[in-house]
Every structure is written in C-alpha cells, then in structure tokens.
Short mmCIF file of C-alpha atoms in Angstrom, two decimals:
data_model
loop_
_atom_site.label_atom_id
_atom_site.label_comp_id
_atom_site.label_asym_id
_atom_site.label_seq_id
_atom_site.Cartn_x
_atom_site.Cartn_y
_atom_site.Cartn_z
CA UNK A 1 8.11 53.78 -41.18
CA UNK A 2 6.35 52.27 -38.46
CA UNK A 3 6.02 48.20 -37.87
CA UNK A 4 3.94 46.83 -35.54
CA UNK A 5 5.11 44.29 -33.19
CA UNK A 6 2.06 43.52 -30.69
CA UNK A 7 -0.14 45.00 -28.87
CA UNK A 8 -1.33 45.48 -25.19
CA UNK A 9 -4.96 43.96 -25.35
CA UNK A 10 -5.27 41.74 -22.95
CA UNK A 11 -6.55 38.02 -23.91
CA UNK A 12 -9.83 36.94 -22.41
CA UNK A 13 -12.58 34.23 -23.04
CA UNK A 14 -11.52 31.52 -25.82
CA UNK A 15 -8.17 30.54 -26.25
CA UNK A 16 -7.25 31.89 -30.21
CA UNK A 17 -6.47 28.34 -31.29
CA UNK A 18 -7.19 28.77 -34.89
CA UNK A 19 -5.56 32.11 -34.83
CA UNK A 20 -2.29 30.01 -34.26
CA UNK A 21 -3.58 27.39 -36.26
CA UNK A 22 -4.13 29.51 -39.45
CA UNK A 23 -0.46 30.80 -38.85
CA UNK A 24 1.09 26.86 -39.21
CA UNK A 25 -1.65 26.11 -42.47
CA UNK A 26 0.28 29.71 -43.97
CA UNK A 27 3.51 28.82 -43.20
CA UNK A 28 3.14 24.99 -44.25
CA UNK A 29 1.72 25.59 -47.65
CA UNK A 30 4.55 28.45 -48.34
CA UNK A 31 6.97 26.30 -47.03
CA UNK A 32 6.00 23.21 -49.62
CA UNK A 33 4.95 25.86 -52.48
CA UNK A 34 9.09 27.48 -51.87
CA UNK A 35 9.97 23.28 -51.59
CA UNK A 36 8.36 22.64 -55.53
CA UNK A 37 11.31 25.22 -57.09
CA UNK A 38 10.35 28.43 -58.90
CA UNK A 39 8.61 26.98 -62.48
CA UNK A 40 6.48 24.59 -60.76
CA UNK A 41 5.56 26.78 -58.02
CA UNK A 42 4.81 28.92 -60.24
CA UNK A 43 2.38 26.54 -61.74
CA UNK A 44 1.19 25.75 -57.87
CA UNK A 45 0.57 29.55 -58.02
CA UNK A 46 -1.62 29.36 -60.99
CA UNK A 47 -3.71 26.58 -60.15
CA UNK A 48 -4.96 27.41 -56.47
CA UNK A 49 -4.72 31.38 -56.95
CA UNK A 50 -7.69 33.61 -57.37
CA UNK A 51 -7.83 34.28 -61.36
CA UNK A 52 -10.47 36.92 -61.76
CA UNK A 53 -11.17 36.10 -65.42
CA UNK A 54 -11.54 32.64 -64.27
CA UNK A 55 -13.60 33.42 -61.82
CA UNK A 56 -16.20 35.51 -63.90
CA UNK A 57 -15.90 32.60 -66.40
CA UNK A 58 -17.49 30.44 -63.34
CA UNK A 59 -14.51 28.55 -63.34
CA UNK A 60 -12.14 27.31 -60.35
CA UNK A 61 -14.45 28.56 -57.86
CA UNK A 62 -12.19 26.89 -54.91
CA UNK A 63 -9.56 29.09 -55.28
CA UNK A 64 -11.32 31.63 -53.62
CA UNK A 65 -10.85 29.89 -50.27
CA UNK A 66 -6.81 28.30 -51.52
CA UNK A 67 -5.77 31.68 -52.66
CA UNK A 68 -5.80 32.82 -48.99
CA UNK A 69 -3.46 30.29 -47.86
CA UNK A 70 -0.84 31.13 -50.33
CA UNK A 71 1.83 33.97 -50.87
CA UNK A 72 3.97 35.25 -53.09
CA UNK A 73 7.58 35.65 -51.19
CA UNK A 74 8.88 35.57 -47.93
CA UNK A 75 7.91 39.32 -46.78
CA UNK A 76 4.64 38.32 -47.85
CA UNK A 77 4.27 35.41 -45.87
CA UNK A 78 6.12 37.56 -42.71
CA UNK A 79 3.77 40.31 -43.19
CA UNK A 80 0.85 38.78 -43.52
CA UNK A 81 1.51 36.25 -40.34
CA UNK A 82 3.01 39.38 -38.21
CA UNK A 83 -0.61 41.53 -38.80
CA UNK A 84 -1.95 38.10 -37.71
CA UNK A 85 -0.46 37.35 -35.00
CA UNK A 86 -1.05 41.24 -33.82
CA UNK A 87 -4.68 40.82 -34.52
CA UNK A 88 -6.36 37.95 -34.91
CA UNK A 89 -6.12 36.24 -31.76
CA UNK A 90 -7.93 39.36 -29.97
CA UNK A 91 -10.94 38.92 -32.41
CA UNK A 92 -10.80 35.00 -31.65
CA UNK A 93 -11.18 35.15 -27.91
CA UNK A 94 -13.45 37.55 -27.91
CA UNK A 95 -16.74 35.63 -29.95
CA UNK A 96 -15.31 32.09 -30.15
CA UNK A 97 -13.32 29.94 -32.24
CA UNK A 98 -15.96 28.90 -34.37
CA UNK A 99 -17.34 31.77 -34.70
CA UNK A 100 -13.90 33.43 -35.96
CA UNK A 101 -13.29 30.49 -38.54
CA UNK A 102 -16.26 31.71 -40.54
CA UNK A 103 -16.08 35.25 -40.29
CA UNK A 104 -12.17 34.81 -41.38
CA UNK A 105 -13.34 32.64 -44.16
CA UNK A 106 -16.42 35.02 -45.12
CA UNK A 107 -13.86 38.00 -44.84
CA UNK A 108 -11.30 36.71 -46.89
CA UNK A 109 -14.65 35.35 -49.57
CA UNK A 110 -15.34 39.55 -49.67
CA UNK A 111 -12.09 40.38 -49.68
CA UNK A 112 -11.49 38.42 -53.01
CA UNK A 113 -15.18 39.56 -54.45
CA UNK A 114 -13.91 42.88 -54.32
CA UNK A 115 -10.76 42.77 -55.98
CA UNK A 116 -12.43 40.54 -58.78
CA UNK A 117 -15.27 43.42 -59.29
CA UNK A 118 -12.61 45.82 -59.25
CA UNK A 119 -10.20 44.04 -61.51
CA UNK A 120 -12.51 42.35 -63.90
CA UNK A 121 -11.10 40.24 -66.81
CA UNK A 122 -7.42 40.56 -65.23
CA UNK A 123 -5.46 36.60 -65.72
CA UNK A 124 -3.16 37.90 -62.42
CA UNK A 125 -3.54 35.17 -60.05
CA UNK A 126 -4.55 36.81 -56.54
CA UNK A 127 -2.85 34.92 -53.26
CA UNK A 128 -2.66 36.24 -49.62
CA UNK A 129 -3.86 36.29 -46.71
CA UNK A 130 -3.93 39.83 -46.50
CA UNK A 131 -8.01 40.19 -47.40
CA UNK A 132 -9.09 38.14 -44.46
CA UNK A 133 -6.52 39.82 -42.49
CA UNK A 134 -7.90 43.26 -43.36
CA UNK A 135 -11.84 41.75 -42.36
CA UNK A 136 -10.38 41.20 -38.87
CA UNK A 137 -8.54 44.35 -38.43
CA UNK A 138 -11.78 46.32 -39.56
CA UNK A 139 -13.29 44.06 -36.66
CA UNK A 140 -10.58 45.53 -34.27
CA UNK A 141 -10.71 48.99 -34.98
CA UNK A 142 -14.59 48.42 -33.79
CA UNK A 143 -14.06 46.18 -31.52
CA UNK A 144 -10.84 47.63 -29.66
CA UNK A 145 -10.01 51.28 -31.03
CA UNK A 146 -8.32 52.12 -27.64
CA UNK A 147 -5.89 49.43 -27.69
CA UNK A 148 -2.07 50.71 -28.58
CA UNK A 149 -0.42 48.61 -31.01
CA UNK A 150 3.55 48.26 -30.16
CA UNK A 151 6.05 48.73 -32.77
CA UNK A 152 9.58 50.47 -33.89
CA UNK A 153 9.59 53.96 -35.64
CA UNK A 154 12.95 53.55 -37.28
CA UNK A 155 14.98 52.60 -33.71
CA UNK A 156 12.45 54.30 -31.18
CA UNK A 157 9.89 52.08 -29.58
CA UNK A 158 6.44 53.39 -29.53
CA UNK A 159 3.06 52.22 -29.12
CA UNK A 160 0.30 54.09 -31.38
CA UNK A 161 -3.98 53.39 -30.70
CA UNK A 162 -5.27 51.14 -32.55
CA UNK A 163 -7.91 53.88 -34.01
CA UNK A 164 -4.79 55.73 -35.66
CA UNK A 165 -2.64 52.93 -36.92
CA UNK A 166 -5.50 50.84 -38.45
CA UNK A 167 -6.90 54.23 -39.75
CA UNK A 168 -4.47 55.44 -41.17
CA UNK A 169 -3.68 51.86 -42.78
CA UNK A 170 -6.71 52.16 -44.47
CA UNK A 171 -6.61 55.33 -45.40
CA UNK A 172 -3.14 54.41 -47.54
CA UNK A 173 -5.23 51.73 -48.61
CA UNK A 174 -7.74 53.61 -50.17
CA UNK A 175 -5.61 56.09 -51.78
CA UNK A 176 -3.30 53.08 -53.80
CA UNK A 177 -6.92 51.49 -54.27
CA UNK A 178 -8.56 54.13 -56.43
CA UNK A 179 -5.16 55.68 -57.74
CA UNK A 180 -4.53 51.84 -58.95
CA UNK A 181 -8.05 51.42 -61.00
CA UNK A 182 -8.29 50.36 -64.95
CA UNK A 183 -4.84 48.82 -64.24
CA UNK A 184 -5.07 45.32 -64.30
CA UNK A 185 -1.21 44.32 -64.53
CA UNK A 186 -0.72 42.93 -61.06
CA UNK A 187 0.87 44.25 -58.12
CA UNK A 188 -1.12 44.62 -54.92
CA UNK A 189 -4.50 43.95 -54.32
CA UNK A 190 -5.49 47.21 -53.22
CA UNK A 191 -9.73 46.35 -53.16
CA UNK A 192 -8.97 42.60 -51.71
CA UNK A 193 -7.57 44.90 -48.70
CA UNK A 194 -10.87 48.05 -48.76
CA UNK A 195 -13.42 45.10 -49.54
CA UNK A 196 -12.00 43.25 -46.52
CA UNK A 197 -11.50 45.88 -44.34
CA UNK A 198 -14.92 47.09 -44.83
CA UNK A 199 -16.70 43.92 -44.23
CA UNK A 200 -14.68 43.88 -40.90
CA UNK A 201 -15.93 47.15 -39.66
CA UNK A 202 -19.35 45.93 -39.91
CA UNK A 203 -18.92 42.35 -38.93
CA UNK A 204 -17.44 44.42 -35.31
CA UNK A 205 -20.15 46.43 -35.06
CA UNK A 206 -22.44 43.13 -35.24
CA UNK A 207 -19.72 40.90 -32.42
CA UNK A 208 -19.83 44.06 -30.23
CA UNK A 209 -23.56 43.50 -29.85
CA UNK A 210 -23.78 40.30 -29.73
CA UNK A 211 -20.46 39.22 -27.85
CA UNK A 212 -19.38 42.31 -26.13
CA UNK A 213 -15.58 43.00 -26.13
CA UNK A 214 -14.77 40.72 -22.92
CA UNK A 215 -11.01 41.84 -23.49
CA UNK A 216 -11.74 45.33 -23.30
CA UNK A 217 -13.82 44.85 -20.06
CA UNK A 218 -11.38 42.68 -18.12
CA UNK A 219 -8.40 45.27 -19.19
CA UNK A 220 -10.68 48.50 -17.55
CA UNK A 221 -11.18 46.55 -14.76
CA UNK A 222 -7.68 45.69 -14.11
CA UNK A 223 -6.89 49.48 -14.00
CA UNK A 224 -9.00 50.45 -11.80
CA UNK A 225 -7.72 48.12 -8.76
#
C-alpha cells in the first residue's frame, strides 16, 4: 500500500495561507468534538453533519458547509489533513487565496450534492473533509499531472506522477462508488469523493486558463539552468 508523504512541486505566487489555515479549523473542531466525550459528540456529530434526508426535507441546510470541518476518528482527521497538506497548498498559490477559499467551499458544496443524490433518504450523518479534498486533487491532476507525489511502498521510498496516483485513486473510487449503490447504511462516502473529484477536474481545466500553472513554469525553468 502506498502513502503519500509530499510532493516535489515547487511553491510559487501566493503564499497557501488558508491551506494551513483550513488544517488548524480541522484539527480545532476534532480536537473540541474528541474534548465533549463519545455520547455528546456523538450528538455534536448529528447536529452539524450532512443528513441527506434532512437535507431533501430542506432542513439544516448549514451543515453542508459544518460537515466539512468535522471527522469521524483520528485516521480520519490524519488522512484527510495529510492529502491536504500534499495538495492543497499547490492549488492555493497557484490562483490566489481567495480564489481557493471558494472553489474549496464550492467543491466540498458538490461533493456533498452528490453523495445526497446518490444516497437519498439515508439518516447517516456525512462529515469530512475528504469531498473538498477530492475537488482540489481533481484540480491537480489538471493542473500538475507531471508532478511525483513522495511516499512509502511498505519500507521503500518512492515517488509516483501525480497522473498515476490521483488516477488510480479515483479509479478505486469509482469502483467502491457504484459497487456501494442502493446501500444506504453508512460507511464511506464513495460519491462525496467522484462528485468532488469531478468538479475538480473541471474547475483545473478553467484555473489553467485563466491562471496558468505558475508552479509548473518556475519548476521547468529551474531545470533547464
């Protein structure tokens, strides 16, 4: 099993502050949802995750933006805020920091769309950051295909392009997506990850036009001094 580590993209343009800053809000809210003990986190849980049922009843419409901010364990949280800090701060730099807020926000707003249309009537709460996540890796695979993302196979050390790991992540996705439908008891979000992912690709396609991939340029630059 491979796990990513970092990557080799180098950093130009904005500095990713709300990359960093969206990895303290993640690990502050877990921190005081682990703080309230498990019944009434549990409760914390229900009240600011994404219910679909509650959503198609038009109700608690806010916890389609708190449901990104919360997580269900530990590896969750150190998942999530790994991909993050793998990912997001490439994306950031490269089209600005306000522009990255929103299309975060937007991506993790499809993200949970999806996985309500996909898992209509279910009473599961949804929480993660995962779906906005998967919006900004879609934006990487467009945005920086070419870039090798670091990480241990078992003990060996190796660096895979980004065009192959984030491909073949959502190619797993997929699979667990459609293999998981009509089966509303919880577990994964499978279409919170595809319906993110998706909206990333084209969201890249849309900040490579307009923004260019200034990280890309400066890095082809550098190797050919």
């Amino acid at each position: 099993m491979f796990f990513p580590i970092g990557d080799d993209q180098v950093h130009q343009g904005h500095r990713p502050i709300f990359s960093w800053l969206f990895i303290a809000i993640n690990v502050a809210v877990f921190a005081y949802q682990f703080s309230l003990g498990p019944e009434v986190g549990q409760a914390f849980v229900l009240d600011f995750g994404c219910i679909p049922a509650e959503i198609e009843a038009g109700q608690d419409y806010y916890t389609l933006l708190t449901s990104m901010f919360l997580h269900g364990g530990w590896m969750h949280l150190i998942g999530n805020m790994v991909y993050m800090y793998i990912f997001s701060d490439n994306i950031e730099a490269s089209i600005g920091s306000a522009p990255f807020v929103i299309f975060y926000l937007l991506g993790g707003l499809a993200a949970g769309l999806c996985h309500i249309y996909f898992n209509a009537g279910s009473p599961i709460p949804a929480v993660g950051a995962s779906g906005a996540l998967s919006a900004v890796m879609g934006a990487y695979i467009v945005m920086f295909p070419r870039s090798n993302i670091k990480g241990f196979l078992f003990f060996f050390r190796i660096s895979v392009p980004a065009f192959l790991f984030l491909g073949f992540w959502f190619y797993q996705q997929s699979s667990a997506g459609y293999a998981s439908m009509g089966d509303t008891s919880g577990g994964i979000a499978w279409w919170a990850h595809i319906g993110g992912f998706v909206f990333g690709v084209v969201a890249g396609f849309l900040f490579r036009t307009w923004y260019g991939v200034p990280g890309l340029r400066a890095k082809t630059r550098a190797a050919r001094r």
